[in-house]
Amino acid sequence: STLCDSILTLLNSNPGDCEVTLEAVVGDGTVVRVKPNDALRVKRSTEFEQSLKELGCSVSIERAQR
């Protein structure tokens, strides 16, 4: 879909060291969580997060469990 392509383009254009997990709610309310390849990591920034929000995404930050 165009939205998925836009999200992927945005992720690829902001390389960094933060892991990415994508979540979507499907028809019956089930939450589907997808963790892309570990090679896909992003750099957090206000601009990056705002761009995701403009695509209709919500952004949440989880601290790594160590």
GROMACS .gro file of N, CA and C in nm:
model
  198
    1SER      N    1   0.085  -0.120   0.000
    1SER     CA    2   0.000   0.000   0.000
    1SER      C    3   0.088   0.124   0.000
    2THR      N    4   0.030   0.233  -0.036
    2THR     CA    5   0.104   0.359  -0.041
    2THR      C    6   0.149   0.401   0.098
    3LEU      N    7   0.064   0.382   0.201
    3LEU     CA    8   0.102   0.418   0.337
    3LEU      C    9   0.223   0.338   0.382
    4CYS      N   10   0.222   0.209   0.357
    4CYS     CA   11   0.337   0.125   0.396
    4CYS      C   12   0.464   0.170   0.325
    5ASP      N   13   0.451   0.202   0.197
    5ASP     CA   14   0.567   0.250   0.121
    5ASP      C   15   0.620   0.380   0.181
    6SER      N   16   0.529   0.470   0.218
    6SER     CA   17   0.569   0.598   0.276
    6SER      C   18   0.640   0.579   0.409
    7ILE      N   19   0.588   0.489   0.491
    7ILE     CA   20   0.650   0.461   0.621
    7ILE      C   21   0.789   0.401   0.600
    8LEU      N   22   0.799   0.304   0.511
    8LEU     CA   23   0.928   0.239   0.485
    8LEU      C   24   1.030   0.339   0.432
    9THR      N   25   0.988   0.426   0.341
    9THR     CA   26   1.077   0.529   0.287
    9THR      C   27   1.127   0.619   0.399
   10LEU      N   28   1.038   0.659   0.488
   10LEU     CA   29   1.075   0.746   0.600
   10LEU      C   30   1.173   0.676   0.694
   11LEU      N   31   1.147   0.549   0.724
   11LEU     CA   32   1.237   0.473   0.811
   11LEU      C   33   1.376   0.462   0.748
   12ASN      N   34   1.379   0.430   0.620
   12ASN     CA   35   1.507   0.413   0.551
   12ASN      C   36   1.585   0.543   0.537
   13SER      N   37   1.515   0.656   0.538
   13SER     CA   38   1.584   0.785   0.521
   13SER      C   39   1.630   0.846   0.653
   14ASN      N   40   1.610   0.772   0.763
   14ASN     CA   41   1.654   0.820   0.895
   14ASN      C   42   1.734   0.712   0.967
   15PRO      N   43   1.845   0.668   0.908
   15PRO     CA   44   1.922   0.559   0.971
   15PRO      C   45   1.982   0.601   1.105
   16GLY      N   46   1.985   0.507   1.196
   16GLY     CA   47   2.042   0.535   1.328
   16GLY      C   48   2.059   0.407   1.405
   17ASP      N   49   2.042   0.413   1.538
   17ASP     CA   50   2.066   0.294   1.620
   17ASP      C   51   1.945   0.252   1.703
   18CYS      N   52   1.827   0.308   1.677
   18CYS     CA   53   1.706   0.271   1.751
   18CYS      C   54   1.630   0.161   1.677
   19GLU      N   55   1.591   0.057   1.750
   19GLU     CA   56   1.513  -0.050   1.691
   19GLU      C   57   1.373   0.000   1.658
   20VAL      N   58   1.308  -0.068   1.564
   20VAL     CA   59   1.175  -0.031   1.519
   20VAL      C   60   1.081  -0.150   1.536
   21THR      N   61   0.961  -0.123   1.587
   21THR     CA   62   0.854  -0.222   1.589
   21THR      C   63   0.730  -0.152   1.538
   22LEU      N   64   0.659  -0.216   1.445
   22LEU     CA   65   0.537  -0.160   1.389
   22LEU      C   66   0.417  -0.235   1.445
   23GLU      N   67   0.311  -0.163   1.480
   23GLU     CA   68   0.189  -0.225   1.528
   23GLU      C   69   0.072  -0.176   1.446
   24ALA      N   70  -0.023  -0.267   1.423
   24ALA     CA   71  -0.147  -0.231   1.354
   24ALA      C   72  -0.261  -0.307   1.420
   25VAL      N   73  -0.377  -0.244   1.426
   25VAL     CA   74  -0.496  -0.311   1.478
   25VAL      C   75  -0.577  -0.357   1.357
   26VAL      N   76  -0.606  -0.487   1.353
   26VAL     CA   77  -0.684  -0.541   1.242
   26VAL      C   78  -0.832  -0.545   1.279
   27GLY      N   79  -0.915  -0.578   1.182
   27GLY     CA   80  -1.060  -0.568   1.191
   27GLY      C   81  -1.125  -0.607   1.323
   28ASP      N   82  -1.085  -0.719   1.382
   28ASP     CA   83  -1.152  -0.766   1.503
   28ASP      C   84  -1.090  -0.711   1.631
   29GLY      N   85  -0.999  -0.614   1.617
   29GLY     CA   86  -0.935  -0.555   1.735
   29GLY      C   87  -0.804  -0.621   1.773
   30THR      N   88  -0.763  -0.724   1.699
   30THR     CA   89  -0.636  -0.790   1.726
   30THR      C   90  -0.521  -0.697   1.690
   31VAL      N   91  -0.423  -0.689   1.780
   31VAL     CA   92  -0.304  -0.607   1.755
   31VAL      C   93  -0.197  -0.695   1.693
   32VAL      N   94  -0.150  -0.654   1.576
   32VAL     CA   95  -0.044  -0.726   1.506
   32VAL      C   96   0.084  -0.645   1.524
   33ARG      N   97   0.188  -0.709   1.576
   33ARG     CA   98   0.316  -0.642   1.599
   33ARG      C   99   0.421  -0.703   1.508
   34VAL      N  100   0.489  -0.617   1.431
   34VAL     CA  101   0.590  -0.664   1.337
   34VAL      C  102   0.723  -0.598   1.373
   35LYS      N  103   0.825  -0.680   1.388
   35LYS     CA  104   0.959  -0.629   1.414
   35LYS      C  105   1.042  -0.653   1.289
   36PRO      N  106   1.074  -0.544   1.214
   36PRO     CA  107   1.153  -0.561   1.092
   36PRO      C  108   1.292  -0.616   1.124
   37ASN      N  109   1.363  -0.650   1.020
   37ASN     CA  110   1.501  -0.696   1.031
   37ASN      C  111   1.581  -0.603   1.121
   38ASP      N  112   1.668  -0.659   1.204
   38ASP     CA  113   1.750  -0.578   1.295
   38ASP      C  114   1.835  -0.474   1.223
   39ALA      N  115   1.859  -0.494   1.094
   39ALA     CA  116   1.939  -0.398   1.018
   39ALA      C  117   1.864  -0.265   1.000
   40LEU      N  118   1.731  -0.268   1.014
   40LEU     CA  119   1.652  -0.146   0.999
   40LEU      C  120   1.643  -0.077   1.135
   41ARG      N  121   1.726   0.023   1.152
   41ARG     CA  122   1.727   0.102   1.274
   41ARG      C  123   1.720   0.248   1.236
   42VAL      N  124   1.661   0.328   1.324
   42VAL     CA  125   1.639   0.468   1.291
   42VAL      C  126   1.701   0.561   1.395
   43LYS      N  127   1.715   0.686   1.352
   43LYS     CA  128   1.762   0.790   1.442
   43LYS      C  129   1.639   0.871   1.485
   44ARG      N  130   1.619   0.883   1.615
   44ARG     CA  131   1.506   0.960   1.666
   44ARG      C  132   1.533   1.108   1.651
   45SER      N  133   1.430   1.180   1.609
   45SER     CA  134   1.435   1.325   1.605
   45SER      C  135   1.293   1.377   1.606
   46THR      N  136   1.276   1.500   1.645
   46THR     CA  137   1.143   1.561   1.644
   46THR      C  138   1.086   1.561   1.503
   47GLU      N  139   1.170   1.593   1.405
   47GLU     CA  140   1.124   1.599   1.266
   47GLU      C  141   1.079   1.461   1.217
   48PHE      N  142   1.156   1.359   1.251
   48PHE     CA  143   1.123   1.222   1.211
   48PHE      C  144   0.990   1.179   1.272
   49GLU      N  145   0.973   1.203   1.402
   49GLU     CA  146   0.850   1.164   1.470
   49GLU      C  147   0.731   1.244   1.416
   50GLN      N  148   0.751   1.371   1.386
   50GLN     CA  149   0.643   1.453   1.329
   50GLN      C  150   0.604   1.402   1.191
   51SER      N  151   0.702   1.360   1.112
   51SER     CA  152   0.673   1.306   0.979
   51SER      C  153   0.588   1.179   0.990
   52LEU      N  154   0.619   1.094   1.088
   52LEU     CA  155   0.538   0.973   1.109
   52LEU      C  156   0.396   1.011   1.148
   53LYS      N  157   0.382   1.109   1.236
   53LYS     CA  158   0.249   1.151   1.279
   53LYS      C  159   0.169   1.209   1.162
   54GLU      N  160   0.237   1.279   1.073
   54GLU     CA  161   0.169   1.335   0.955
   54GLU      C  162   0.117   1.226   0.863
   55LEU      N  163   0.179   1.107   0.868
   55LEU     CA  164   0.132   0.993   0.791
   55LEU      C  165   0.015   0.923   0.860
   56GLY      N  166  -0.016   0.967   0.983
   56GLY     CA  167  -0.126   0.906   1.058
   56GLY      C  168  -0.080   0.802   1.158
   57CYS      N  169   0.051   0.795   1.181
   57CYS     CA  170   0.106   0.698   1.276
   57CYS      C  171   0.112   0.761   1.414
   58SER      N  172   0.108   0.678   1.516
   58SER     CA  173   0.139   0.726   1.650
   58SER      C  174   0.278   0.672   1.684
   59VAL      N  175   0.349   0.744   1.768
   59VAL     CA  176   0.485   0.708   1.801
   59VAL      C  177   0.494   0.683   1.950
   60SER      N  178   0.550   0.568   1.988
   60SER     CA  179   0.576   0.543   2.129
   60SER      C  180   0.720   0.496   2.142
   61ILE      N  181   0.781   0.536   2.251
   61ILE     CA  182   0.921   0.504   2.276
   61ILE      C  183   0.928   0.405   2.392
   62GLU      N  184   0.997   0.296   2.369
   62GLU     CA  185   1.018   0.197   2.475
   62GLU      C  186   1.166   0.187   2.502
   63ARG      N  187   1.201   0.192   2.627
   63ARG     CA  188   1.342   0.178   2.666
   63ARG      C  189   1.382   0.032   2.657
   64ALA      N  190   1.503   0.009   2.613
   64ALA     CA  191   1.553  -0.128   2.600
   64ALA      C  192   1.562  -0.193   2.738
   65GLN      N  193   1.526  -0.320   2.742
   65GLN     CA  194   1.540  -0.398   2.864
   65GLN      C  195   1.683  -0.451   2.871
   66ARG      N  196   1.754  -0.415   2.975
   66ARG     CA  197   1.894  -0.462   2.986
   66ARG      C  198   1.913  -0.541   3.111
   0.00000   0.00000   0.00000
